[in-house]
Every structure is written in structure tokens, then in C-alpha cells.
């Protein structure tokens, strides 16, 4: 029987292989474009075999989808860890900043990440997967927001609408991300976007009642 330490080591090795394949794929996709990169190109760049690639990913598109899934996990984890009394706009801004901050760990990472983001936004197949993933993110963010403020997301529109506004702010930042932008400028773009939606995000939701009569009724 394998020990827990052996299992942990094996898992770390699997993650290292997956990370190397992902990094090679994203680098090639960012520099050559989605349509021009093949799985053979990716495995050659990573120094691995096609069999190894398909052990971890179903396709080159799946590399990007997995990258987005990992991003979602980090965002939700950060939102969950924010202080309960923190205004929603502040908590959401911190949560959605996490993947952007990770892109700026090293100068070369920032530009590569920007190019990958541009690739996702400009490639129809990848943009469609980005939008699909955002539907999942919105549901996850809404559930956590509802938990934070004690609202029922099934009867109160605030959690889903707030999550949607936060994701729209993130999209706006990504669309405005230009070559050469450093972490400080990216943070400024994030602040600008959230300054627009903060009044709605931080409205006195505690006094809101879903059953209140509509002013149009």
C-alpha cells in the first residue's frame, strides 16, 4: 500500500507535468495563434509525448479551459476569505484581482498573460468557452455573495446581478489591458472599473425586499 507521502509526491509530479504542458501550450498559442498551433507543436516544446499530453488534456482548447477553471477556484477562495463586514465592492474587487496579480509575479509573465487573454477574447472558439465559464463563475460568486449577506439567491436578484456587474468590470479591464501595462496601471484600471459599479454593489441591500411592490405596478 502506498503511503500518504508517496501519493502526495506522485500528485506533485503529475501537477508539474500538467503545468509544463500548460505553459508550453499557452506560450505557443500566445505567439503563433490558436489555429496555427498543433498538439505536436505543444509536446515538442514541452519535450513530452502526445500520449502524455492526452493523459492530461483532451485538446489544445482544453488547456485554456482548464486554465480558466483554475482561475475560478482562486477567485472564489479569495472571496470566501474576505472579512464578512467588508463592502461587497471591496470583497469582489480583491477576489477578481487575484488572477491578475498572479500574472504580474514576474514581468515576462504579465505580457504573456496579456497575450493569452487577448487570444481568448479574439478567438471565437475560446471566447465562447470564456463566456460559458463566466456563467459558472457568476453562479459561484452569487452563491458566496448570498451567503455573506444572508439573502436567498433564488428569490433575491441582488446576488446574481452583483456577480454579473463584477464580472463585467473584470471584462472591461481585460479589454483595456494594453502592451506594456505594469501591475500598477492594471490595478488602476481595476479601480476605475469598480468605482463605476461600487454604488450599485454597495447599495443598502439589507433593507431590500424582493417582495416589495414594483413602482411600475
mmCIF file of C-alpha atoms in Angstrom:
data_model
loop_
_atom_site.group_PDB
_atom_site.id
_atom_site.type_symbol
_atom_site.label_atom_id
_atom_site.label_comp_id
_atom_site.label_asym_id
_atom_site.label_seq_id
_atom_site.Cartn_x
_atom_site.Cartn_y
_atom_site.Cartn_z
ATOM 1 C CA UNK A 1 0.000 0.000 0.000
ATOM 2 C CA UNK A 2 1.316 3.416 -0.950
ATOM 3 C CA UNK A 3 1.852 5.842 1.889
ATOM 4 C CA UNK A 4 0.251 9.264 2.044
ATOM 5 C CA UNK A 5 3.681 10.782 1.364
ATOM 6 C CA UNK A 6 4.072 8.659 -1.788
ATOM 7 C CA UNK A 7 0.633 9.720 -3.006
ATOM 8 C CA UNK A 8 1.436 13.357 -2.299
ATOM 9 C CA UNK A 9 4.727 13.137 -4.202
ATOM 10 C CA UNK A 10 3.030 11.454 -7.151
ATOM 11 C CA UNK A 11 0.369 14.149 -7.205
ATOM 12 C CA UNK A 12 3.010 16.883 -7.194
ATOM 13 C CA UNK A 13 4.791 15.197 -10.104
ATOM 14 C CA UNK A 14 1.534 14.980 -12.061
ATOM 15 C CA UNK A 15 0.873 18.647 -11.386
ATOM 16 C CA UNK A 16 4.371 19.589 -12.554
ATOM 17 C CA UNK A 17 3.860 17.718 -15.821
ATOM 18 C CA UNK A 18 0.456 19.332 -16.333
ATOM 19 C CA UNK A 19 1.917 22.770 -15.585
ATOM 20 C CA UNK A 20 4.777 22.261 -18.064
ATOM 21 C CA UNK A 21 2.345 21.224 -20.793
ATOM 22 C CA UNK A 22 0.044 24.143 -19.984
ATOM 23 C CA UNK A 23 2.886 26.681 -20.021
ATOM 24 C CA UNK A 24 4.226 25.352 -23.331
ATOM 25 C CA UNK A 25 0.760 25.408 -24.873
ATOM 26 C CA UNK A 26 -0.076 28.920 -23.683
ATOM 27 C CA UNK A 27 3.274 30.262 -24.865
ATOM 28 C CA UNK A 28 2.776 28.816 -28.348
ATOM 29 C CA UNK A 29 -0.875 29.848 -28.547
ATOM 30 C CA UNK A 30 0.040 33.371 -27.500
ATOM 31 C CA UNK A 31 2.869 33.737 -30.030
ATOM 32 C CA UNK A 32 1.554 31.786 -33.043
ATOM 33 C CA UNK A 33 -2.221 31.978 -32.657
ATOM 34 C CA UNK A 34 -4.775 29.303 -31.844
ATOM 35 C CA UNK A 35 -5.311 27.937 -35.360
ATOM 36 C CA UNK A 36 -1.616 27.530 -36.183
ATOM 37 C CA UNK A 37 -0.639 25.534 -33.092
ATOM 38 C CA UNK A 38 -0.957 21.742 -33.080
ATOM 39 C CA UNK A 39 -0.694 19.235 -30.269
ATOM 40 C CA UNK A 40 2.558 18.051 -31.865
ATOM 41 C CA UNK A 41 3.930 21.597 -31.534
ATOM 42 C CA UNK A 42 2.977 21.667 -27.862
ATOM 43 C CA UNK A 43 4.540 18.335 -26.939
ATOM 44 C CA UNK A 44 7.695 19.195 -28.878
ATOM 45 C CA UNK A 45 8.029 22.465 -26.963
ATOM 46 C CA UNK A 46 7.441 20.680 -23.648
ATOM 47 C CA UNK A 47 9.743 17.759 -24.523
ATOM 48 C CA UNK A 48 6.965 15.213 -23.951
ATOM 49 C CA UNK A 49 4.913 12.762 -25.969
ATOM 50 C CA UNK A 50 1.430 13.014 -27.468
ATOM 51 C CA UNK A 51 0.397 10.180 -25.159
ATOM 52 C CA UNK A 52 1.451 12.253 -22.145
ATOM 53 C CA UNK A 53 -0.426 15.295 -23.440
ATOM 54 C CA UNK A 54 -3.667 13.382 -23.883
ATOM 55 C CA UNK A 55 -3.285 11.898 -20.426
ATOM 56 C CA UNK A 56 -3.809 15.415 -19.058
ATOM 57 C CA UNK A 57 -5.759 17.317 -21.722
ATOM 58 C CA UNK A 58 -8.421 16.392 -24.246
ATOM 59 C CA UNK A 59 -7.357 19.051 -26.763
ATOM 60 C CA UNK A 60 -5.416 22.294 -27.091
ATOM 61 C CA UNK A 61 -8.678 24.111 -26.321
ATOM 62 C CA UNK A 62 -8.949 22.118 -23.105
ATOM 63 C CA UNK A 63 -5.641 23.641 -21.945
ATOM 64 C CA UNK A 64 -7.208 27.089 -21.981
ATOM 65 C CA UNK A 65 -10.457 25.858 -20.409
ATOM 66 C CA UNK A 66 -8.515 24.229 -17.572
ATOM 67 C CA UNK A 67 -6.559 27.458 -17.104
ATOM 68 C CA UNK A 68 -9.856 29.336 -16.703
ATOM 69 C CA UNK A 69 -11.178 26.717 -14.267
ATOM 70 C CA UNK A 70 -8.114 27.144 -12.058
ATOM 71 C CA UNK A 71 -8.692 30.898 -12.146
ATOM 72 C CA UNK A 72 -12.257 30.417 -10.912
ATOM 73 C CA UNK A 73 -11.088 28.369 -7.934
ATOM 74 C CA UNK A 74 -8.688 31.127 -6.855
ATOM 75 C CA UNK A 75 -11.365 33.842 -7.206
ATOM 76 C CA UNK A 76 -13.966 32.031 -5.111
ATOM 77 C CA UNK A 77 -11.399 31.100 -2.463
ATOM 78 C CA UNK A 78 -10.377 34.742 -2.100
ATOM 79 C CA UNK A 79 -13.976 35.967 -1.886
ATOM 80 C CA UNK A 80 -14.745 33.377 0.793
ATOM 81 C CA UNK A 81 -11.751 34.528 2.840
ATOM 82 C CA UNK A 82 -12.636 38.236 2.806
ATOM 83 C CA UNK A 83 -13.870 39.788 6.096
ATOM 84 C CA UNK A 84 -17.660 39.332 6.457
ATOM 85 C CA UNK A 85 -18.273 43.024 7.129
ATOM 86 C CA UNK A 86 -16.328 44.173 4.078
ATOM 87 C CA UNK A 87 -18.413 46.046 1.463
ATOM 88 C CA UNK A 88 -19.293 43.783 -1.490
ATOM 89 C CA UNK A 89 -17.453 46.011 -3.976
ATOM 90 C CA UNK A 90 -14.234 45.741 -1.955
ATOM 91 C CA UNK A 91 -14.525 41.976 -1.467
ATOM 92 C CA UNK A 92 -15.286 41.378 -5.144
ATOM 93 C CA UNK A 93 -12.523 43.694 -6.286
ATOM 94 C CA UNK A 94 -9.985 41.786 -4.163
ATOM 95 C CA UNK A 95 -11.313 38.420 -5.368
ATOM 96 C CA UNK A 96 -11.185 39.289 -9.060
ATOM 97 C CA UNK A 97 -7.756 40.872 -8.679
ATOM 98 C CA UNK A 98 -6.214 37.538 -7.615
ATOM 99 C CA UNK A 99 -5.651 36.087 -11.123
ATOM 100 C CA UNK A 100 -4.392 39.442 -12.420
ATOM 101 C CA UNK A 101 -1.951 39.735 -9.525
ATOM 102 C CA UNK A 102 -0.673 36.236 -10.310
ATOM 103 C CA UNK A 103 0.036 37.374 -13.868
ATOM 104 C CA UNK A 104 2.383 40.033 -12.509
ATOM 105 C CA UNK A 105 4.600 37.809 -10.379
ATOM 106 C CA UNK A 106 7.331 38.325 -12.990
ATOM 107 C CA UNK A 107 7.491 40.911 -15.806
ATOM 108 C CA UNK A 108 7.589 38.237 -18.521
ATOM 109 C CA UNK A 109 4.519 36.542 -17.036
ATOM 110 C CA UNK A 110 2.490 39.730 -17.306
ATOM 111 C CA UNK A 111 2.974 40.198 -21.039
ATOM 112 C CA UNK A 112 2.431 36.517 -21.793
ATOM 113 C CA UNK A 113 -0.745 36.543 -19.722
ATOM 114 C CA UNK A 114 -1.958 39.646 -21.542
ATOM 115 C CA UNK A 115 -1.381 37.981 -24.903
ATOM 116 C CA UNK A 116 -3.194 34.830 -23.748
ATOM 117 C CA UNK A 117 -6.132 36.953 -22.559
ATOM 118 C CA UNK A 118 -6.181 38.734 -25.917
ATOM 119 C CA UNK A 119 -6.090 35.344 -27.645
ATOM 120 C CA UNK A 120 -9.098 34.155 -25.636
ATOM 121 C CA UNK A 121 -11.070 37.324 -26.345
ATOM 122 C CA UNK A 122 -10.241 37.359 -30.061
ATOM 123 C CA UNK A 123 -10.624 33.639 -30.892
ATOM 124 C CA UNK A 124 -14.321 32.744 -31.338
ATOM 125 C CA UNK A 125 -13.975 29.175 -30.049
ATOM 126 C CA UNK A 126 -12.061 30.278 -26.969
ATOM 127 C CA UNK A 127 -14.252 33.318 -26.360
ATOM 128 C CA UNK A 128 -17.300 31.043 -26.363
ATOM 129 C CA UNK A 129 -15.671 28.887 -23.685
ATOM 130 C CA UNK A 130 -14.758 32.050 -21.742
ATOM 131 C CA UNK A 131 -18.411 33.099 -21.756
ATOM 132 C CA UNK A 132 -19.522 29.613 -20.716
ATOM 133 C CA UNK A 133 -17.058 29.685 -17.851
ATOM 134 C CA UNK A 134 -18.297 33.108 -16.774
ATOM 135 C CA UNK A 135 -21.824 31.696 -16.392
ATOM 136 C CA UNK A 136 -20.386 29.218 -13.882
ATOM 137 C CA UNK A 137 -18.368 31.952 -12.169
ATOM 138 C CA UNK A 138 -21.469 34.126 -11.839
ATOM 139 C CA UNK A 139 -23.367 31.320 -10.137
ATOM 140 C CA UNK A 140 -20.481 30.628 -7.754
ATOM 141 C CA UNK A 141 -19.962 34.298 -6.945
ATOM 142 C CA UNK A 142 -23.692 34.807 -6.441
ATOM 143 C CA UNK A 143 -23.882 31.877 -4.037
ATOM 144 C CA UNK A 144 -20.993 33.244 -1.964
ATOM 145 C CA UNK A 145 -22.421 36.779 -2.001
ATOM 146 C CA UNK A 146 -25.818 35.474 -0.893
ATOM 147 C CA UNK A 147 -24.137 33.601 1.943
ATOM 148 C CA UNK A 148 -22.207 36.708 3.014
ATOM 149 C CA UNK A 149 -25.292 38.952 3.231
ATOM 150 C CA UNK A 150 -27.860 36.339 4.239
ATOM 151 C CA UNK A 151 -30.012 36.648 1.119
ATOM 152 C CA UNK A 152 -31.712 33.855 -0.800
ATOM 153 C CA UNK A 153 -30.321 33.872 -4.369
ATOM 154 C CA UNK A 154 -33.460 32.097 -5.569
ATOM 155 C CA UNK A 155 -35.759 34.968 -4.591
ATOM 156 C CA UNK A 156 -33.443 37.990 -4.382
ATOM 157 C CA UNK A 157 -31.962 39.286 -7.672
ATOM 158 C CA UNK A 158 -29.112 41.116 -5.924
ATOM 159 C CA UNK A 159 -26.530 38.277 -5.674
ATOM 160 C CA UNK A 160 -26.678 37.298 -9.357
ATOM 161 C CA UNK A 161 -26.846 40.891 -10.550
ATOM 162 C CA UNK A 162 -23.921 41.877 -8.318
ATOM 163 C CA UNK A 163 -21.866 38.939 -9.556
ATOM 164 C CA UNK A 164 -22.680 39.896 -13.142
ATOM 165 C CA UNK A 165 -21.632 43.509 -12.577
ATOM 166 C CA UNK A 166 -18.343 42.405 -11.028
ATOM 167 C CA UNK A 167 -17.571 40.132 -13.968
ATOM 168 C CA UNK A 168 -18.460 42.921 -16.388
ATOM 169 C CA UNK A 169 -15.962 45.141 -14.566
ATOM 170 C CA UNK A 170 -13.318 42.420 -14.989
ATOM 171 C CA UNK A 171 -14.130 42.077 -18.698
ATOM 172 C CA UNK A 172 -13.755 45.832 -19.119
ATOM 173 C CA UNK A 173 -10.313 45.729 -17.519
ATOM 174 C CA UNK A 174 -9.189 42.845 -19.734
ATOM 175 C CA UNK A 175 -10.403 44.637 -22.863
ATOM 176 C CA UNK A 176 -8.400 47.733 -21.875
ATOM 177 C CA UNK A 177 -5.215 45.807 -20.978
ATOM 178 C CA UNK A 178 -2.542 47.160 -23.333
ATOM 179 C CA UNK A 179 1.043 46.088 -24.139
ATOM 180 C CA UNK A 180 3.473 47.429 -21.572
ATOM 181 C CA UNK A 181 0.908 47.937 -18.828
ATOM 182 C CA UNK A 182 2.534 47.172 -15.492
ATOM 183 C CA UNK A 183 0.826 45.941 -12.332
ATOM 184 C CA UNK A 184 0.221 49.490 -11.097
ATOM 185 C CA UNK A 185 -1.599 50.532 -14.262
ATOM 186 C CA UNK A 186 -3.588 47.307 -14.296
ATOM 187 C CA UNK A 187 -4.625 47.996 -10.690
ATOM 188 C CA UNK A 188 -5.671 51.495 -11.703
ATOM 189 C CA UNK A 189 -7.863 50.056 -14.466
ATOM 190 C CA UNK A 190 -9.411 47.709 -11.905
ATOM 191 C CA UNK A 191 -10.069 50.587 -9.510
ATOM 192 C CA UNK A 192 -11.688 52.631 -12.277
ATOM 193 C CA UNK A 193 -13.969 49.777 -13.300
ATOM 194 C CA UNK A 194 -15.078 49.020 -9.751
ATOM 195 C CA UNK A 195 -15.603 52.710 -8.992
ATOM 196 C CA UNK A 196 -18.351 52.625 -11.633
ATOM 197 C CA UNK A 197 -20.191 49.608 -10.204
ATOM 198 C CA UNK A 198 -19.446 50.146 -6.480
ATOM 199 C CA UNK A 199 -22.549 52.291 -5.772
ATOM 200 C CA UNK A 200 -24.828 49.520 -7.018
ATOM 201 C CA UNK A 201 -22.796 46.751 -5.371
ATOM 202 C CA UNK A 202 -22.783 48.535 -2.025
ATOM 203 C CA UNK A 203 -26.401 49.706 -2.047
ATOM 204 C CA UNK A 204 -28.182 49.076 1.291
ATOM 205 C CA UNK A 205 -29.191 45.548 0.324
ATOM 206 C CA UNK A 206 -30.131 44.678 3.886
ATOM 207 C CA UNK A 207 -33.208 46.858 3.524
ATOM 208 C CA UNK A 208 -34.109 45.422 0.141
ATOM 209 C CA UNK A 209 -37.160 43.172 -0.039
ATOM 210 C CA UNK A 210 -37.758 41.065 -3.099
ATOM 211 C CA UNK A 211 -41.462 41.158 -2.397
ATOM 212 C CA UNK A 212 -41.617 44.959 -2.398
ATOM 213 C CA UNK A 213 -44.208 46.276 -4.883
ATOM 214 C CA UNK A 214 -42.803 47.472 -8.148
ATOM 215 C CA UNK A 215 -43.037 51.230 -8.805
ATOM 216 C CA UNK A 216 -44.464 50.257 -12.199
ATOM 217 C CA UNK A 217 -47.328 48.239 -10.723
#
